[in-house]
């Protein structure tokens, strides 16, 4: 049984290099669509000004392997530099993040995690190594079926490859980076081969409250041997622990809309 699924995983993986993986190419908030970053922008003149962080080295729409989870690439993806635009939101608002290509690659399973870091000034010029992120949401193993388990990114795929993020209603107004991430675990039984797909987006939050985000460097989130990182999901039958820090207590937990719990 395992080897059948293994073969499928490897097949999906090779297919993935042609048409799979993904990035957030669109962000919707308060009924307004904002274009996200796309690595193809490096060929555009002028380069579009977007809130998503630039990752011109990510031309395969690929991932940061868990062998590199403590490198600067894990902060905002491979070789990331600041987004040049900023999306205005109010504290308590929601954002819908649209992954492309859609659907999110079949055969990729794993958690979806969201973080916020204050820029203490403009996020368009911030030094990413100074960012301290707090986890504001996580979705790990949602249901044990269908095999090999129904994870956050399966829910994302079933929701039209879209993920909803709730901005904590009481955070202090100011500029923040939303760090939205999928961890794909289909090959994570091989040490160093879990796949991180971090995406960073500049936000300017207004109408906030009094709560200050206290977080940590993304380079300290995950270790290569964490139980939620080095894991054989094709054999696993336990309680999945989403890696990284605990969810910040001032965040507000919500179900994703139109939840297809248990999958199809
Ligand atoms: Cu992939």
Coordinates of C-alpha atoms and ligand atoms in Angstrom, one line a residue:
X1 CA 0.0 0.0 0.0
X2 CA 2.7 2.4 1.0
X3 CA 4.7 1.9 -2.2
X4 CA 1.7 2.6 -4.4
X5 CA 1.1 5.9 -2.7
X6 CA 4.8 6.5 -2.8
X7 CA 4.8 6.0 -6.5
X8 CA 1.9 8.4 -6.7
X9 CA 3.7 11.0 -4.6
X10 CA 6.8 10.8 -6.8
X11 CA 4.6 11.0 -10.0
X12 CA 2.8 14.1 -8.6
X13 CA 6.2 15.5 -7.6
X14 CA 7.5 15.2 -11.1
X15 CA 4.3 16.6 -12.6
X16 CA 4.5 19.4 -10.2
X17 CA 7.8 20.7 -11.7
X18 CA 5.9 21.3 -14.9
X19 CA 2.6 22.6 -13.8
X20 CA 2.4 22.6 -10.1
X21 CA 3.7 24.3 -7.0
X22 CA 2.2 27.8 -6.5
X23 CA 2.3 31.4 -5.3
X24 CA -0.3 33.9 -4.2
X25 CA -1.1 35.9 -7.3
X26 CA -4.2 37.7 -6.0
X27 CA -5.4 39.2 -2.7
X28 CA -9.0 40.4 -2.2
X29 CA -10.1 42.6 0.7
X30 CA -13.3 44.6 1.1
X31 CA -14.4 43.7 -2.4
X32 CA -11.2 45.0 -4.0
X33 CA -8.8 42.8 -6.0
X34 CA -5.1 43.4 -5.6
X35 CA -2.6 41.7 -7.8
X36 CA 0.0 39.7 -6.0
X37 CA 3.6 39.2 -7.0
X38 CA 4.6 36.9 -9.8
X39 CA 8.2 35.8 -10.6
X40 CA 7.4 36.5 -14.3
X41 CA 7.3 40.2 -13.4
X42 CA 11.1 40.4 -13.7
X43 CA 10.5 40.3 -17.5
X44 CA 8.0 43.2 -17.4
X45 CA 8.9 46.9 -18.0
X46 CA 8.1 48.5 -15.7
X47 CA 7.8 45.9 -13.0
X48 CA 4.3 46.1 -11.5
X49 CA 4.1 47.6 -8.1
X50 CA 2.5 45.1 -5.8
X51 CA 2.3 44.4 -2.0
X52 CA 3.7 40.9 -2.4
X53 CA 7.4 40.4 -1.8
X54 CA 9.6 39.9 -4.9
X55 CA 11.1 36.4 -5.4
X56 CA 12.7 36.6 -8.9
X57 CA 14.7 33.4 -8.0
X58 CA 11.5 31.4 -7.7
X59 CA 10.9 30.9 -11.4
X60 CA 9.6 27.4 -10.9
X61 CA 7.0 28.6 -8.3
X62 CA 8.8 26.2 -6.0
X63 CA 9.6 25.8 -2.4
X64 CA 12.1 26.2 0.3
X65 CA 13.2 22.7 1.4
X66 CA 13.3 21.9 5.1
X67 CA 17.0 21.5 4.8
X68 CA 17.0 25.3 4.5
X69 CA 14.3 26.2 7.1
X70 CA 16.7 28.2 9.2
X71 CA 18.1 30.2 6.2
X72 CA 16.9 33.7 5.3
X73 CA 14.9 32.1 2.4
X74 CA 12.3 30.8 4.9
X75 CA 11.3 34.4 5.9
X76 CA 9.6 35.4 2.6
X77 CA 10.7 32.8 0.1
X78 CA 13.9 32.4 -2.0
X79 CA 16.0 35.5 -2.3
X80 CA 12.9 37.7 -1.3
X81 CA 13.1 41.4 -1.4
X82 CA 10.5 43.9 -0.2
X83 CA 7.1 44.3 -1.9
X84 CA 6.9 47.8 -3.4
X85 CA 3.1 48.3 -2.7
X86 CA 1.0 48.1 0.4
X87 CA -2.6 47.0 0.9
X88 CA -4.8 49.1 3.2
X89 CA -7.0 47.1 5.7
X90 CA -8.7 47.8 9.0
X91 CA -8.0 45.7 12.1
X92 CA -10.5 42.9 12.1
X93 CA -10.8 42.8 8.3
X94 CA -10.5 39.6 6.2
X95 CA -8.3 39.0 3.2
X96 CA -8.8 36.2 0.6
X97 CA -5.5 34.9 -0.7
X98 CA -5.7 33.3 -4.2
X99 CA -3.1 30.6 -5.0
X100 CA -2.0 29.9 -8.6
X101 CA -1.9 27.8 -10.5
X102 CA -5.3 26.6 -9.3
X103 CA -6.0 24.0 -8.1
X104 CA -3.2 23.9 -5.5
X105 CA -1.2 20.9 -6.6
X106 CA -3.0 17.6 -6.2
X107 CA -0.8 15.2 -4.1
X108 CA 0.6 18.0 -1.9
X109 CA -0.7 17.7 1.6
X110 CA 0.2 19.7 4.7
X111 CA -0.7 22.6 7.0
X112 CA -1.5 26.3 6.1
X113 CA -0.1 28.8 8.6
X114 CA -0.4 32.6 8.9
X115 CA 1.8 35.0 10.7
X116 CA 2.1 38.8 11.2
X117 CA 5.1 41.0 11.9
X118 CA 5.2 44.7 12.6
X119 CA 7.5 46.6 10.3
X120 CA 7.9 49.6 12.7
X121 CA 7.9 51.9 9.8
X122 CA 7.4 51.1 6.1
X123 CA 7.4 47.5 5.1
X124 CA 8.7 48.6 1.6
X125 CA 12.1 49.3 3.1
X126 CA 12.2 47.0 6.2
X127 CA 15.1 44.7 6.8
X128 CA 13.6 41.2 6.7
X129 CA 16.1 39.8 9.2
X130 CA 14.6 42.2 11.8
X131 CA 11.0 40.9 11.4
X132 CA 9.5 39.2 14.5
X133 CA 6.4 37.2 13.5
X134 CA 3.6 35.9 15.6
X135 CA 1.4 33.1 14.4
X136 CA -2.2 34.2 14.0
X137 CA -3.7 31.1 12.5
X138 CA -2.9 27.5 11.7
X139 CA -4.8 24.6 10.0
X140 CA -3.1 21.2 10.3
X141 CA -4.7 17.8 10.0
X142 CA -8.4 18.7 9.6
X143 CA -9.7 15.2 9.2
X144 CA -8.1 11.7 9.1
X145 CA -9.9 10.9 5.8
X146 CA -9.5 10.7 2.9
X147 CA -6.1 9.0 2.9
X148 CA -3.4 10.2 3.7
X149 CA -5.4 12.7 5.8
X150 CA -7.2 16.0 5.0
X151 CA -4.8 18.8 5.7
X152 CA -5.1 22.6 5.7
X153 CA -3.9 22.8 2.1
X154 CA -6.5 20.2 1.0
X155 CA -9.1 22.5 2.5
X156 CA -7.5 25.4 0.6
X157 CA -7.6 23.4 -2.7
X158 CA -11.3 22.6 -2.1
X159 CA -12.0 26.3 -1.4
X160 CA -11.0 27.3 -5.0
X161 CA -7.3 27.5 -3.9
X162 CA -8.3 30.5 -1.7
X163 CA -7.4 31.0 2.0
X164 CA -9.1 33.5 4.2
X165 CA -7.0 35.4 6.8
X166 CA -8.5 37.4 9.7
X167 CA -6.5 40.4 10.9
X168 CA -6.6 40.4 14.7
X169 CA -9.1 43.1 15.7
X170 CA -7.1 44.6 18.5
X171 CA -3.6 45.0 17.0
X172 CA -2.0 48.5 17.0
X173 CA -2.4 50.4 13.8
X174 CA 0.6 50.4 11.5
X175 CA 2.4 48.5 8.8
X176 CA 2.7 44.8 9.0
X177 CA 3.8 41.9 6.9
X178 CA 1.4 39.0 6.5
X179 CA 3.4 35.8 6.1
X180 CA 1.1 33.2 4.7
X181 CA 2.6 29.7 4.2
X182 CA 1.8 26.2 3.0
X183 CA 4.0 23.3 4.2
X184 CA 3.8 20.4 1.8
X185 CA 4.6 17.1 3.4
X186 CA 4.2 14.6 0.6
X187 CA 8.0 13.9 0.6
X188 CA 8.6 14.9 4.2
X189 CA 9.5 11.3 5.3
X190 CA 12.9 12.1 3.7
X191 CA 14.9 14.3 6.0
X192 CA 15.2 17.8 4.6
X193 CA 12.5 17.4 2.0
X194 CA 9.4 19.0 3.5
X195 CA 8.5 21.9 1.3
X196 CA 7.8 25.5 2.6
X197 CA 5.9 27.9 0.4
X198 CA 6.0 31.2 2.3
X199 CA 4.4 34.3 0.8
X200 CA 4.8 37.8 2.3
X201 CA 2.4 40.7 1.7
X202 CA 2.7 44.3 2.9
X203 CA -0.3 45.6 4.8
X204 CA -1.1 49.0 6.3
X205 CA -3.6 48.3 9.2
X206 CA -5.8 51.2 10.4
X207 CA -8.5 51.4 13.1
X208 CA -6.4 49.2 15.4
X209 CA -6.4 48.7 19.2
X210 CA -3.7 48.4 21.8
X211 CA -2.2 45.0 21.3
X212 CA 1.4 44.8 20.2
X213 CA 2.6 41.8 18.4
X214 CA 5.5 40.0 20.1
X215 CA 7.0 37.3 17.8
X216 CA 10.1 35.7 16.7
X217 CA 12.3 35.4 13.6
X218 CA 10.9 33.0 11.0
X219 CA 14.4 31.5 10.9
X220 CA 13.7 30.1 14.3
X221 CA 10.2 28.6 13.5
X222 CA 11.1 25.2 12.2
X223 CA 13.8 22.7 12.7
X224 CA 14.5 19.9 10.2
X225 CA 13.6 17.2 12.7
X226 CA 10.5 18.7 14.2
X227 CA 7.7 16.1 14.4
X228 CA 5.5 18.2 12.1
X229 CA 8.4 18.6 9.5
X230 CA 10.1 15.2 9.4
X231 CA 7.0 13.0 9.1
X232 CA 5.8 10.1 6.9
X233 CA 2.2 11.2 6.2
X234 CA 1.7 8.0 4.2
X235 CA 2.1 6.0 7.4
X236 CA 1.1 8.5 10.0
X237 CA -1.9 7.8 12.2
X238 CA -1.5 10.2 15.2
X239 CA -2.3 13.8 16.2
X240 CA -0.5 16.1 13.8
X241 CA 1.3 19.0 15.6
X242 CA 1.6 22.0 13.4
X243 CA 5.2 23.2 13.7
X244 CA 6.3 26.7 14.8
X245 CA 5.2 28.9 17.7
X246 CA 1.8 28.7 19.4
X247 CA -0.9 30.8 17.9
X248 CA -0.9 34.3 19.4
X249 CA -3.6 34.6 22.0
X250 CA -5.0 37.9 20.6
X251 CA -5.7 36.3 17.2
X252 CA -9.3 35.3 16.5
X253 CA -9.8 31.7 15.3
X254 CA -12.3 31.2 12.5
X255 CA -13.4 28.4 10.3
X256 CA -12.6 28.8 6.6
X257 CA -15.8 29.6 4.7
X258 CA -17.6 26.9 2.7
X259 CA -15.6 24.2 4.6
X260 CA -15.6 20.9 2.8
X261 CA -14.8 19.1 6.0
X262 CA -13.6 15.6 5.2
X263 CA -12.9 16.4 1.6
X264 CA -14.4 14.7 -1.4
Ligands
LIG1 CU1 5.2 21.3 -5.5

